[in-house]
Each structure stands twice: as C-alpha cells, then as structure tokens.
Coordinates of C-alpha atoms in Angstrom, one line a residue:
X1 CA -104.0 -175.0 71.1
X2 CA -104.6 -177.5 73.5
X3 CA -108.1 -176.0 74.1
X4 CA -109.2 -177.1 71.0
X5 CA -107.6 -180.4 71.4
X6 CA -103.8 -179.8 69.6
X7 CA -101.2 -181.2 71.9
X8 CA -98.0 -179.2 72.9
X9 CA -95.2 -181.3 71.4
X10 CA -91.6 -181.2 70.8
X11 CA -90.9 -180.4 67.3
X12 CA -88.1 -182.6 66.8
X13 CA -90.2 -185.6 68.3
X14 CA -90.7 -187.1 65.0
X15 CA -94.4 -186.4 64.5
X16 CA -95.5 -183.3 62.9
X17 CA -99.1 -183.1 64.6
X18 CA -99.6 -180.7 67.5
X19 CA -98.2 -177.3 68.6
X20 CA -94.8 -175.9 69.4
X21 CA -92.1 -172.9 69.1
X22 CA -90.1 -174.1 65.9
X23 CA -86.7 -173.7 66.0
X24 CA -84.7 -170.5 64.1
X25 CA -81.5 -170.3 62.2
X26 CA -79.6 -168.1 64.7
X27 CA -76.2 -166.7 64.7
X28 CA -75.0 -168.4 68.0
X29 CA -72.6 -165.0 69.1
X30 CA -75.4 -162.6 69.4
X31 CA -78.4 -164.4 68.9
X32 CA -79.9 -162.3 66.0
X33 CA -81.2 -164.3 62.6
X34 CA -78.8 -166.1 60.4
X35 CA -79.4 -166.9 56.9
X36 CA -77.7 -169.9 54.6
X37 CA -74.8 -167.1 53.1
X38 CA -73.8 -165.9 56.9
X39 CA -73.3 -169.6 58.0
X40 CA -71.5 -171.1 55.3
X41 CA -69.5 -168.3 53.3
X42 CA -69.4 -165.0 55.1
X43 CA -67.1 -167.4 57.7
X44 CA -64.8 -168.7 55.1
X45 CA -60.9 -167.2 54.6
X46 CA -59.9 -165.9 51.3
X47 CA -59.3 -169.0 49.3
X48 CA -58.1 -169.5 45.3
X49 CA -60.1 -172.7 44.9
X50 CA -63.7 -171.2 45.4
X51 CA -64.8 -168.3 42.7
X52 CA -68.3 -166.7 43.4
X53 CA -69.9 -165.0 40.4
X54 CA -72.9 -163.0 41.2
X55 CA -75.4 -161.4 38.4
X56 CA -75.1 -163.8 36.2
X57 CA -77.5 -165.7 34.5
X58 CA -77.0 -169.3 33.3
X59 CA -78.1 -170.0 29.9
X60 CA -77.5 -173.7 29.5
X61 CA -75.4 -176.8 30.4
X62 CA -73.0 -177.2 28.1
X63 CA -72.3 -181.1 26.4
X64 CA -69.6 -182.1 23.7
X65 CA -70.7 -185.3 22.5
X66 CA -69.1 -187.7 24.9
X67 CA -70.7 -190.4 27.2
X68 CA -69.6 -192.5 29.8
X69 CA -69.9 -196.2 29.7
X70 CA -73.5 -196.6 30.0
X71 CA -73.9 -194.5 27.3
X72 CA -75.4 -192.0 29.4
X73 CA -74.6 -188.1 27.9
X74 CA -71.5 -186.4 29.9
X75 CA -71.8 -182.2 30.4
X76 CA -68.4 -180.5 29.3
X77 CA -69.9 -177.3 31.3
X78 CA -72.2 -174.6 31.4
X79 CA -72.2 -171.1 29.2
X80 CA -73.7 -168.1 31.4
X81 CA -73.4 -164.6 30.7
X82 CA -74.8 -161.3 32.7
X83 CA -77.7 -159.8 30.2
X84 CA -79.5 -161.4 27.5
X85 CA -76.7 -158.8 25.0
X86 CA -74.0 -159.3 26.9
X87 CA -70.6 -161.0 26.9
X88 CA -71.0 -164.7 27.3
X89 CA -68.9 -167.0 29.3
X90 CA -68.3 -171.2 29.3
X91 CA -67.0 -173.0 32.4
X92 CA -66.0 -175.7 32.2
X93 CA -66.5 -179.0 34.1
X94 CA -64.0 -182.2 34.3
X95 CA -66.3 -184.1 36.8
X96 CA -69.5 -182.7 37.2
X97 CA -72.3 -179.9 37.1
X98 CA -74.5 -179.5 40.1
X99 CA -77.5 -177.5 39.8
X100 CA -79.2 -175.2 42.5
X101 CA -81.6 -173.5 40.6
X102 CA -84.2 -174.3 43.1
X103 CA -87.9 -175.7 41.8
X104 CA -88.0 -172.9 39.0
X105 CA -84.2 -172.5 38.6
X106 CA -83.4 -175.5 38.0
X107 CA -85.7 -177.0 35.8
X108 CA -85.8 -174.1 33.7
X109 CA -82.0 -174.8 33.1
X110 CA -82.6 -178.4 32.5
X111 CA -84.8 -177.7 29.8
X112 CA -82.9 -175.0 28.6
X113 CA -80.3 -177.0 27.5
X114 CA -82.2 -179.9 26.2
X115 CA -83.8 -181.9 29.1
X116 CA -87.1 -182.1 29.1
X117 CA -90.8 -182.9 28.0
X118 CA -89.6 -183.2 24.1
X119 CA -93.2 -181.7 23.1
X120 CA -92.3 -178.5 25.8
X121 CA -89.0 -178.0 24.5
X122 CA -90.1 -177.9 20.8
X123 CA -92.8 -175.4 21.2
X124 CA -89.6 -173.3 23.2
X125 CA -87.2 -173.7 20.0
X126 CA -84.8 -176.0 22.1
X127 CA -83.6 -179.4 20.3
X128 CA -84.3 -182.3 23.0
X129 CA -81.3 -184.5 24.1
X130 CA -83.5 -186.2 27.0
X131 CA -87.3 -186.4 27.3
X132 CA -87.9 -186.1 30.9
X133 CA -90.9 -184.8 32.8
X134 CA -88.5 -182.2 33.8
X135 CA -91.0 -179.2 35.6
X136 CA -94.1 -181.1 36.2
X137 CA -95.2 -182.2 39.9
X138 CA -95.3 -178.9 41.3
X139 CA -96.4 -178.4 44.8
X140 CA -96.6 -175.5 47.4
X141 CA -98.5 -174.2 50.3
X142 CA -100.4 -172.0 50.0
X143 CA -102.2 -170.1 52.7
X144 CA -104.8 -167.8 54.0
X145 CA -106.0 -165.5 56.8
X146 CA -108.9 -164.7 59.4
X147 CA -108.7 -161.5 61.1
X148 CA -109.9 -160.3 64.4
X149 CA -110.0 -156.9 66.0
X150 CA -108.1 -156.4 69.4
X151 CA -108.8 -154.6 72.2
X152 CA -107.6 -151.3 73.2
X153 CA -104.3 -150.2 73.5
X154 CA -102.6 -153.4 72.1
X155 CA -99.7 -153.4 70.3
X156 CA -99.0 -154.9 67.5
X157 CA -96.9 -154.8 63.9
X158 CA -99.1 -152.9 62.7
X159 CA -98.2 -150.2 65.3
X160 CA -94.6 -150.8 64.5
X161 CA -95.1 -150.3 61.0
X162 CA -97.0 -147.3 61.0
X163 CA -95.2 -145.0 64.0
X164 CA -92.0 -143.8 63.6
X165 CA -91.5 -143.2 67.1
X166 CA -92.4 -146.3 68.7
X167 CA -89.7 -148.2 65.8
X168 CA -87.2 -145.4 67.5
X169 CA -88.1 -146.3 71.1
X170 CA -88.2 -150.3 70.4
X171 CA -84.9 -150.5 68.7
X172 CA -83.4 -148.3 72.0
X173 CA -84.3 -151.0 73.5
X174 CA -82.9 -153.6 71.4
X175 CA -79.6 -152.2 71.1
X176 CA -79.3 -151.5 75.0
X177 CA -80.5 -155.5 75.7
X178 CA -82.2 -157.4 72.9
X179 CA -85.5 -156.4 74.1
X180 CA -89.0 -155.1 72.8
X181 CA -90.7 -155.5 70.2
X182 CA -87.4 -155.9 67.4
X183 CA -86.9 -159.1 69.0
X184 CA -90.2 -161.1 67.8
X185 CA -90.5 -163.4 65.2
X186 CA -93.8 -165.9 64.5
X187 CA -91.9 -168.6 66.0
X188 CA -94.9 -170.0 67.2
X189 CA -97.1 -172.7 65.4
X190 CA -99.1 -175.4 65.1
X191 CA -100.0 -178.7 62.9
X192 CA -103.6 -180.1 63.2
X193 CA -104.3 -183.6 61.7
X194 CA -108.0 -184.2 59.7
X195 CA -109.1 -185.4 62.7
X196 CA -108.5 -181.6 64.6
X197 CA -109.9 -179.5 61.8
X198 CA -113.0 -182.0 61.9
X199 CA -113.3 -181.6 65.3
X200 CA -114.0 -185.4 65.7
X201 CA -112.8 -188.6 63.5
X202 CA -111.8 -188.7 60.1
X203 CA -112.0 -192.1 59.2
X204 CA -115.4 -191.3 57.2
X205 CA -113.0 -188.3 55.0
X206 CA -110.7 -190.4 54.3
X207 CA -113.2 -193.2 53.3
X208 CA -114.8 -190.9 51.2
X209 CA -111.3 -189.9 49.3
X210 CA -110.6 -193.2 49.0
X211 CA -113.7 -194.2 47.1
X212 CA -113.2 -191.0 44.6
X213 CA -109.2 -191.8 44.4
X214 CA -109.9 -193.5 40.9
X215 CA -111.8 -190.9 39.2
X216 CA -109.9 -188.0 40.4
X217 CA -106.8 -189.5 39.3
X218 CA -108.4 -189.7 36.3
X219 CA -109.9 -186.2 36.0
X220 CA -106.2 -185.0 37.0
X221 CA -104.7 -186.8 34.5
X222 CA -107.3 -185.9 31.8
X223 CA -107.0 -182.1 32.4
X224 CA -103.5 -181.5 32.5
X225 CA -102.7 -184.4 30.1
X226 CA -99.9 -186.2 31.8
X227 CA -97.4 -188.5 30.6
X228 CA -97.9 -192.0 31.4
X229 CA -95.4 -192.2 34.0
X230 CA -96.2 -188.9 35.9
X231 CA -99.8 -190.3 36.0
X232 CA -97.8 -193.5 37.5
X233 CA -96.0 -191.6 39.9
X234 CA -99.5 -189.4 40.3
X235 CA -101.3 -192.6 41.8
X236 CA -98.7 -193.5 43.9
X237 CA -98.7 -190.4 45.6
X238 CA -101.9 -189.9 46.1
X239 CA -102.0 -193.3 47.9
X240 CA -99.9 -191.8 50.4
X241 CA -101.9 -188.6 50.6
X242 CA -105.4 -190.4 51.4
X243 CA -103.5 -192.5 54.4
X244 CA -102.4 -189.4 55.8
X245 CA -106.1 -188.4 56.4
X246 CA -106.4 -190.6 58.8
X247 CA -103.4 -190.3 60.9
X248 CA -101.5 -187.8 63.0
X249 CA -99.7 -186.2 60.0
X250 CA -100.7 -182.3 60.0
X251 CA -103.2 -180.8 57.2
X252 CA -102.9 -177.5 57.6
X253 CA -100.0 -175.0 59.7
X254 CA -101.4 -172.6 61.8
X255 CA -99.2 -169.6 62.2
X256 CA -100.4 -166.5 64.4
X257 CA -100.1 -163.2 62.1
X258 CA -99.6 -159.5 64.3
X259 CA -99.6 -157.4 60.8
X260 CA -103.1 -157.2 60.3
X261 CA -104.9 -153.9 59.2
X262 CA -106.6 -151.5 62.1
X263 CA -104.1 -153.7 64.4
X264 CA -106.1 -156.6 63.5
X265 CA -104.1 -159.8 64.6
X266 CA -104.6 -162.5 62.0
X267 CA -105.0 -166.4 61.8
X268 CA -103.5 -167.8 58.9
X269 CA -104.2 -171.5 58.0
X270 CA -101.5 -173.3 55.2
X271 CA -102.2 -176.6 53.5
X272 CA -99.4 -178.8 53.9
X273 CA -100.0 -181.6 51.7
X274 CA -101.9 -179.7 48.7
X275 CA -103.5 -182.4 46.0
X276 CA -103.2 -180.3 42.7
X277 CA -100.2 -179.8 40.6
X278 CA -98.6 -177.3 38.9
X279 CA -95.8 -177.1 36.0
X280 CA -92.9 -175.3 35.5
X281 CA -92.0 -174.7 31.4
X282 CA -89.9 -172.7 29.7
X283 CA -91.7 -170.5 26.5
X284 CA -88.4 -169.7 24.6
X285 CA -85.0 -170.3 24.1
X286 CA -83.7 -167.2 25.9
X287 CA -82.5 -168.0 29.2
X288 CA -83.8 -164.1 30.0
X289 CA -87.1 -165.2 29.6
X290 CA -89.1 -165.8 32.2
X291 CA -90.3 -169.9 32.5
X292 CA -94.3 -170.3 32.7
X293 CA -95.3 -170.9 36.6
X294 CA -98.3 -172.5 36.8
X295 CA -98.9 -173.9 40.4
X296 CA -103.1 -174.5 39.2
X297 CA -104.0 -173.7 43.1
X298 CA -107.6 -175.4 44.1
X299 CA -107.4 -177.4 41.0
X300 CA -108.1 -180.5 42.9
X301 CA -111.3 -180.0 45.4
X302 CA -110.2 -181.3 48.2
X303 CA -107.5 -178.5 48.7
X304 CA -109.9 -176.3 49.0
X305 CA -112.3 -177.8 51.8
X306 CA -109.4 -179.1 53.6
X307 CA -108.6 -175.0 53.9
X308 CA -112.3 -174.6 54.9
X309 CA -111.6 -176.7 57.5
X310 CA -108.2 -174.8 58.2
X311 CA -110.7 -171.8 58.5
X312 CA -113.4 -173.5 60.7
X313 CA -110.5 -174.5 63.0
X314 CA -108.7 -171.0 63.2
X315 CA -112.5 -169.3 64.5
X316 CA -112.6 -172.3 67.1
X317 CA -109.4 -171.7 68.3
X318 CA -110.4 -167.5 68.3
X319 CA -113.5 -168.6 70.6
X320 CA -111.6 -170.3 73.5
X321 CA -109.1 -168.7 75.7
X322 CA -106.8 -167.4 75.9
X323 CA -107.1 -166.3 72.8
X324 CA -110.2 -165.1 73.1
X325 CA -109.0 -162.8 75.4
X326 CA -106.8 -161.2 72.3
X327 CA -109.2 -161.9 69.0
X328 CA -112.4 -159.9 70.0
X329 CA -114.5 -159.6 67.0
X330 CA -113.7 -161.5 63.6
X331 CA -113.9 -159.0 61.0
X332 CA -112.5 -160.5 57.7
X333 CA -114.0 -162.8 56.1
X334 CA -116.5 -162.1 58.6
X335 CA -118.2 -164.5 61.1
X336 CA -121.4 -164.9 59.0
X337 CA -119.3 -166.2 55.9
X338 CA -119.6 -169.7 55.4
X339 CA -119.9 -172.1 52.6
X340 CA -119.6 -171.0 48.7
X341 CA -118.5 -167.8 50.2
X342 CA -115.9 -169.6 52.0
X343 CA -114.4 -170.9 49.5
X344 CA -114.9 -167.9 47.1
X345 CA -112.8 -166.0 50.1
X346 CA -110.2 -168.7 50.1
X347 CA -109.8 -168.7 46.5
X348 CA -109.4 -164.5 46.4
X349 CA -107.3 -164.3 49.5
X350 CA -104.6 -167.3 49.1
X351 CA -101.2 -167.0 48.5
X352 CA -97.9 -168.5 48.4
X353 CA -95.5 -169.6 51.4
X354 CA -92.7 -169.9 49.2
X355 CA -92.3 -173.4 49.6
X356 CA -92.3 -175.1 46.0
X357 CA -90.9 -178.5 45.1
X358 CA -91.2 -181.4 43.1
X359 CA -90.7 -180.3 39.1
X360 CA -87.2 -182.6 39.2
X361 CA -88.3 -185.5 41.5
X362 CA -86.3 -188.1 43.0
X363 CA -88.9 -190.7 41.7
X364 CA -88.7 -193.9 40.3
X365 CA -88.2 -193.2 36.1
X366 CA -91.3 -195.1 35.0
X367 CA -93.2 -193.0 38.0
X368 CA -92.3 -189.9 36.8
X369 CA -88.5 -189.0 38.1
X370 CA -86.2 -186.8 37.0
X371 CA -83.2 -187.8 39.7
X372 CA -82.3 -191.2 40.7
X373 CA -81.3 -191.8 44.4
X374 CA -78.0 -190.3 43.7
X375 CA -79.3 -187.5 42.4
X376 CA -78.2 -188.0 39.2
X377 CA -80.3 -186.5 36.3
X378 CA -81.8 -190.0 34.6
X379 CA -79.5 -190.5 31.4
X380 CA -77.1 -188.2 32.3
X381 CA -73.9 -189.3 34.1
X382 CA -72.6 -186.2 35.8
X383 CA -75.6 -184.3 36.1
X384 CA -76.8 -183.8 39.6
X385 CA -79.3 -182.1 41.2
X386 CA -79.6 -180.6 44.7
X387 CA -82.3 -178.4 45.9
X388 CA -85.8 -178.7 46.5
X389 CA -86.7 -179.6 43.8
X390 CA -86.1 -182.8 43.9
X391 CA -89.2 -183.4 46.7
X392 CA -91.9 -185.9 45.2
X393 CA -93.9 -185.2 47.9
X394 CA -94.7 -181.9 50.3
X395 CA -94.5 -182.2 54.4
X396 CA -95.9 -180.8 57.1
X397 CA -92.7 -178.3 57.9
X398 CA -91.5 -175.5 55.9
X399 CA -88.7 -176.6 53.5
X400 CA -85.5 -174.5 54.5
X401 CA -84.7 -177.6 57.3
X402 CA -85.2 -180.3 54.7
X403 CA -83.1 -178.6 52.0
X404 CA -80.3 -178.5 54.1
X405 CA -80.8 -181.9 54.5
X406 CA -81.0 -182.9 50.9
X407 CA -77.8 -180.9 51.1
X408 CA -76.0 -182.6 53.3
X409 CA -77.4 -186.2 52.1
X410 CA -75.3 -184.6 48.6
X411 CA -72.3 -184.3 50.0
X412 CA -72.0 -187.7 51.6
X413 CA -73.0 -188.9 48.5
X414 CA -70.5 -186.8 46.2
X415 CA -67.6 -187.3 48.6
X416 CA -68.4 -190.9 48.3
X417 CA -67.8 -191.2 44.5
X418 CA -64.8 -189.0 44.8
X419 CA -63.2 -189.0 48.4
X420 CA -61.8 -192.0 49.4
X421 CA -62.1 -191.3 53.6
X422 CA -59.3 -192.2 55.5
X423 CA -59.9 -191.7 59.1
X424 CA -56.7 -190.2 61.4
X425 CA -56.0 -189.5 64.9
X426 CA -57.8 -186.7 66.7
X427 CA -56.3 -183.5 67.1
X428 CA -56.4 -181.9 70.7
X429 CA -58.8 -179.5 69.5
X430 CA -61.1 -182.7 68.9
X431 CA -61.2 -181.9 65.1
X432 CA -60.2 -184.8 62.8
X433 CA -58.7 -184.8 59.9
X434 CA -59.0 -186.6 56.5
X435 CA -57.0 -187.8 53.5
X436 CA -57.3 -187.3 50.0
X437 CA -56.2 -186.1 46.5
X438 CA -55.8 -182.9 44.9
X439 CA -57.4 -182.1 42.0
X440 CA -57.1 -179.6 38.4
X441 CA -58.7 -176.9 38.0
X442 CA -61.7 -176.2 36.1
X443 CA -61.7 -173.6 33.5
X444 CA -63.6 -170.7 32.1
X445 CA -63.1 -168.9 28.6
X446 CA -64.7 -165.9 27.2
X447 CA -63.6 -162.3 25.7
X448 CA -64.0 -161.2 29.3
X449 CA -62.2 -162.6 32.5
X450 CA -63.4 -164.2 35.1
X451 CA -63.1 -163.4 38.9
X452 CA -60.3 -165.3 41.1
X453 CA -60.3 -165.9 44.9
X454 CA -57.5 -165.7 47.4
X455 CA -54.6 -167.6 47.7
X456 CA -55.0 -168.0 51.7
X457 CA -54.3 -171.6 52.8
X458 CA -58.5 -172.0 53.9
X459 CA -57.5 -174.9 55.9
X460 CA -55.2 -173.1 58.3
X461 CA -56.1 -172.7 61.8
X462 CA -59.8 -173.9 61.2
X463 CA -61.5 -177.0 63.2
X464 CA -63.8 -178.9 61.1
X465 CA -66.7 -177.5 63.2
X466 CA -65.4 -173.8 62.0
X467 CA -65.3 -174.9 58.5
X468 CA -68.9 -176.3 58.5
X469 CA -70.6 -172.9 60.1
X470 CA -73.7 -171.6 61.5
X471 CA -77.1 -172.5 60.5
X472 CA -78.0 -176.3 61.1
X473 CA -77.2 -179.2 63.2
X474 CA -74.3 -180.9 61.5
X475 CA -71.9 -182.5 63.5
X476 CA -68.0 -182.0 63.9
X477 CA -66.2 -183.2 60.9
X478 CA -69.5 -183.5 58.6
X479 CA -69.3 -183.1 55.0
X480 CA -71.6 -180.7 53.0
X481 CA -71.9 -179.5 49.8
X482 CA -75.2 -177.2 48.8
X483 CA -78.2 -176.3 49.2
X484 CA -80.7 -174.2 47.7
X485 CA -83.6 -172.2 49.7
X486 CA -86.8 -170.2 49.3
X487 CA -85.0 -167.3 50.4
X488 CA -82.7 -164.5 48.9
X489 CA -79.8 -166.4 49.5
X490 CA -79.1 -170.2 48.7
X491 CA -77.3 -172.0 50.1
X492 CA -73.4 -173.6 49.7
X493 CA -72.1 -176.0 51.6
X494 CA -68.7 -178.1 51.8
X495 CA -66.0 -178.9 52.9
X496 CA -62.5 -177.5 51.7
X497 CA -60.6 -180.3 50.6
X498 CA -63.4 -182.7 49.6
X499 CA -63.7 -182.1 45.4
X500 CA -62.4 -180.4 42.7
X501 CA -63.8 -179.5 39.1
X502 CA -67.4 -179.4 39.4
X503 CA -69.6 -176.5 38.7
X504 CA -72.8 -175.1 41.0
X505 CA -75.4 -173.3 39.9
X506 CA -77.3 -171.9 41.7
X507 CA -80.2 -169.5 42.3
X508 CA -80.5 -166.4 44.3
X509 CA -84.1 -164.9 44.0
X510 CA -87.1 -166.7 45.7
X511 CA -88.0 -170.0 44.6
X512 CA -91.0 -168.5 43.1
X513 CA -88.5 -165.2 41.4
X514 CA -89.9 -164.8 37.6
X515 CA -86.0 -164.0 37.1
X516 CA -84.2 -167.0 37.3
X517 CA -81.1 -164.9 37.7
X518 CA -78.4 -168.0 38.8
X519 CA -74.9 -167.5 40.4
X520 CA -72.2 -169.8 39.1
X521 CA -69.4 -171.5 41.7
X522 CA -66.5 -173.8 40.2
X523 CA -63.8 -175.4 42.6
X524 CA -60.1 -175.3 41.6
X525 CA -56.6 -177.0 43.1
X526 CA -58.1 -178.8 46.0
X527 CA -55.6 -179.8 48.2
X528 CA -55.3 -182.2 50.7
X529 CA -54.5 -182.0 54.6

C-alpha cells in the first residue's frame, strides 16, 4: 500500500486512512475465532435470573394505556410466539423493553406495534401510536471485486475449497500446531482517502460536491419523498459527507480476496460512507412477514464514481510490487473496461458487507431521530433501543467494534437510571465489588410455559473481569448490557447484579436476514453482592 502512497498505520491511532492488520475477536486460550455468544454467555454459570428463548419470533411490544409523567406512552411488554399459528406468549416488563432487532429487526418491531411513519403503518393494517420516521436512513457498504490470474503453483482458497486432500493435509497441520492454511483470515486491509483513489488532490471533488449539495438534496428528497425532518437530518449529514472528501477519512476499504475462480486472487473495493438511502417498512401486520428492504444502492451518483475510483485504485495497486509479483493478468472486469462499462460492472457485481444502520437514529427529533441520546424511543418512556441501528451516519470500519460500543455506552447508561454505584474496597483478586438492590421478577403468561434458568449463585467464585468475557476491550469491573451484530449471533452483555425486569429482544439472523426471527431475554430476582 505504501507504493501507491497509503501509509502503514496503527489501527487504533484514531484516524481511519491508511493500511493495517485489523484486530480479531479471538478466544484468548487457544487463539481460534470468538464470536459475541462465546464471550458473553457460553462463560456464564447456570443462573434463575437470565431465561434465553430461542425460535421465537416477536410480534409486537405490548402497551396498557399508561404513561409516565411526561405523558410519554409506557410498554407493559412484548407478545412473541414461535410460528405465525402457533401458541402465543406475553412477557411482561415492570421497567423497560430493550430492543436488539438490529437495522431490520428492530424497526420492523417498532412498527409492528405502532411506531412508525403513520402513512407506512396504515398501508400495513397497523393502528399508529407514534409517527416516527422509524426505518428510513438506511445505509450499508457495499462492495465489489477485480480479479487477477496468479502464477503457477499458488495456492489459494480456491484450492482449499475444491481439493479434499489438501483440506485433509492443512487441518493435520492445524491440529498438530495452528499452522497452514486453516489459520488465515483477511485480516489485512486498507482505507484510502479521496485524495488516494484520485491519485492527487481532492480539493476540486469536493468543490464540485459542494456546489451540487443543494440540488441533490433536493433530487433525494424529491424521489424518495421524505418527511420534513429526515430531509433536515438529510442536509445535515450530507454536510459532513462533503467535508470528508477532503480529509484523511477513508472512501473506500480495500480488502485482499484469495477465493477467486481459476485461483484468481481478487481486489475488492467497499464504500464506506455511501450517499443514497434505503428504507426499511413493514407490508403487513404479520410479524411472519418479511419487512420491505430497500437499501436503493447507486441511487445517488457519487456512490458510484467514488467505487470507480475504488476500482482505478485496486489496478494501481495490482501494477506495483509486490503485488505485482502475485496479480499477473487482470481478468474480470478486464483491463480494457473503463467508463459506462465501469459502472455498468459495478452496478452488476456489488453486494452487501452486512453492515446496515441508521433506520432508528440517534438524531435530533426535528432532524429525523428515532432515539434520543439515551436511547430512548422519542415519546416513549421505557423504550430503548440498542443495536446498530441507531448509527446516523456510516464509518470507515466495519460495525461489529462500534456495536459493542453502543453496547457498552447502554449499560452505563441503564445502570445509571437504575444502579445507584457504591464503590467498596478491592478484593485481593483486584476485582471490586458494588452495591445495590434486588429486584421482582418479570413475568410471562400463555397456554404454554415458558423456560427457567438455574438456580446457581452466578456471582460465586467469578471476578468482574470473568463476568464480563471474551470479545472486546472492556476493562475490570465494566458494566455491559447488549449488543446486536451483523452476524449469526448478537450479542448480550451485563453484568449480574445490575437490573432486573426488563425485556431484550433481540435478533439472531444477519442484519440483512428477510426472517426477522428474534430471541426474547427477561431478567428475574437480581440480587445484590
């Protein structure tokens, strides 16, 4: 990379341009690759105050007609049940309702039961309790990839893939030392600003943006016919967009791709900070029913030659050594493929990274929010919301880090309201200990019964640091609550004795899953140390 003019950097520096080997979620004991479930369940001790339902699907949040002093509406619960025929369930909530759903999950919920464009929910059959832009301000990455013929004798996935024998003799390896060719992953990438992908300044891009900010706000706005305030919200963030032309914020992620066909290595460019917008709406009452996913990819030019450019830079880099010593001989899209072809490949080839946000932001309300900065649902009072979703904006990183983040931020924030903190002595260990009050129980009803958890004391024998797990940086004696990934399994964190009667939902398909299918978590007799 630094060939073609991209700095080696330390990716926890604080400045996303430039190339480096990005950090993994590993299982510290053996080294092999961790995932949110492994570092903050699979660890816990039986325990009667955490239930964990799995194939269930959550139909709607629940509300009896109470509000709190503000007059904002209170949730009683949530109703759930397993098929769109089968038996359903309530749980219910004394303090709050957190929802995990991710950037489909969870606004499909929300409008589900009521929050939501009013105009949306109508056309759905759903009575509106809250008109919020609830599912609009979608963002993702969304990439594409050269490929390049190698020379002789190179190995690559593609060999691993296709050879039964070779997958035999590499995982001999493996399990003798944690060697070969089990042990890769594409750790390895790279963030180029405008400036990179130019190949030279780009003051005169972002110029040019600048001067057409108006009118493609305006053509945005026009053609998906936003609300006043997510056109508000809209303009603001596409003032933050054009200034990032012009700085050392990265456009586009280069990752190096070994699954190629004919063990072709690929070069796969993803814009980071993509200008169009998607939706996320539900088309029908029945929580079984898929919402509508419209992420409108390339609706907004600019994505589209800033990938160009992605493109441009990925053959430069192919040209100079030493990679040119691996990529031999471009041979998709071909080296003489070049402008409206370009982008007619681009447009053919794309796909997802499985990094969508933004359809509940964490926005001012007249700019388009859905969550204030507590995470609160606007005109709800116990309604919170943490997962990606809630990102106005996308970044130059993929999103597992920051929605842990978002999920720790939460639990400060939770144990805040709740938790009064009363700091003790040290134990010899170096684990501290904490204060607080137990709580009741949150109840479920239905003509079926629900699953129970241990009775083990979860507290006994465990450091804070145990407690907490594998998976990110947190600190001994940190507080977490959830989080929910792009990934198979989303994530749950906490701490033992920090709430009681509050119900998670949560998703566990993809972010961009067509399911929805949510799991459903409910804290009970939390006791104190």
């Amino acid at each position: 990379m630094e060939a073609v003019g991209v700095p080696a950097i330390d990716g926890g520096s604080g400045t996303t341009r430039g190339a480096y080997f990005c950090p993994l979620t590993l299982n510290p004991s053996n080294m092999t690759r961790s995932d949110s479930k492994a570092g903050y369940i699979d660890g816990l001790p039986p325990r009667d105050n955490l239930v964990i339902l799995t194939g269930q699907q959550v139909t709607q949040i629940t509300f009896n007609g109470t509000n709190d002093a503000d007059g904002n509406i209170l949730a009683s619960g949530i109703s759930f049940q397993a098929t769109a025929g089968g038996t359903a369930y309530t749980a219910n909530a004394r303090k709050e309702v957190i929802l995990s759903g991710g950037t489909v999950g969870t606004p499909q919920i929300l409008q589900l039961s009521g929050i939501g464009p009013a105009a949306q929910l109508a056309s759905a059959g759903v009575d509106s309790r809250l008109d919020l832009p609830v599912g609009y301000n979608l963002q993702d990455h969304i990439t594409a990839t050269m490929y390049f013929s190698t020379p002789a004798g190179t190995l690559t996935w593609n060999n691993l893939s296709n050879d039964a024998a070779l997958q035999a003799s590499e995982m001999a390896k493996y399990e003798a030392d944690q060697t070969g060719m089990w042990t890769f992953v594409n750790e390895a990438v790279a963030f180029p600003n405008m400036a990179d992908l130019l190949g030279g300044s780009s003051a005169n891009y972002a110029s040019l943006v600048l001067e057409q900010l108006p009118d493609t706000l305006a053509e945005v706005v026009a053609n998906k016919d936003l609300p006043d305030n997510v056109a508000k919200g809209l303009s603001a963030q596409y003032t933050i967009q054009q200034a990032h032309i012009d700085s050392d914020v990265g456009q586009v992620e280069m990752l190096l791709h070994l699954l190629g066909p004919n063990n072709n290595i690929g070069i796969q460019a993803a814009l980071q900070h993509p200008w169009s917008r998607g939706t996320v709406f539900i088309t029908s009452n029945n929580a079984f029913t898929a919402p509508a996913i419209n992420p409108d990819y390339f609706s907004v030019g600019y994505d589209i030659d800033i990938m160009d450019h992605g493109m441009q830079f990925a053959r430069r880099l192919a040209q100079v050594s030493p990679m040119s010593e691996l990529a031999i001989a471009e041979t998709t899209p071909g080296a003489n493929v070049n402008g409206d072809d370009m982008y007619d490949f681009i447009r053919r080839t794309s796909g997802t990274t499985y990094h969508p946000i933004g359809t509940c932001s964490m926005l001012p309300r007249d700019q388009g929010g859905v969550v204030d900065t507590r995470l609160i649902v606007y005109g709800t009072g116990n309604i919170r919301v943490v997962d990606s979703s809630i990102i106005p904006l996308h970044m130059s990183a993929h999103t597992m880090g920051t929605t842990y983040g978002v999920a720790e931020k939460a639990a400060e924030i939770i144990k805040r309201k709740y938790y009064a903190v009363q700091e003790t002595a040290s134990t010899s260990e170096g684990s501290s200990s904490t204060a607080g009050g137990s709580g009741s129980s949150a109840r479920v009803s239905g003509t079926g019964a629900a699953a129970g958890g241990g009775s083990t004391d979860a507290n006994a024998g465990l450091s804070n640091a145990a407690k907490i797990g594998v998976g990110v940086g947190v600190g001994a004696g940190a507080f977490a609550l959830l989080a929910a990934l792009v990934r198979p399994f989303l994530l749950l964190l906490f701490e033992p004795t920090l709430m009681s009667d509050c119900i998670l939902l949560y998703s566990t398909k993809e972010e961009t899953s067509t399911k929805g299918s949510c799991m459903v978590h409910w804290w009970t007799g939390i006791r104190s140390r």
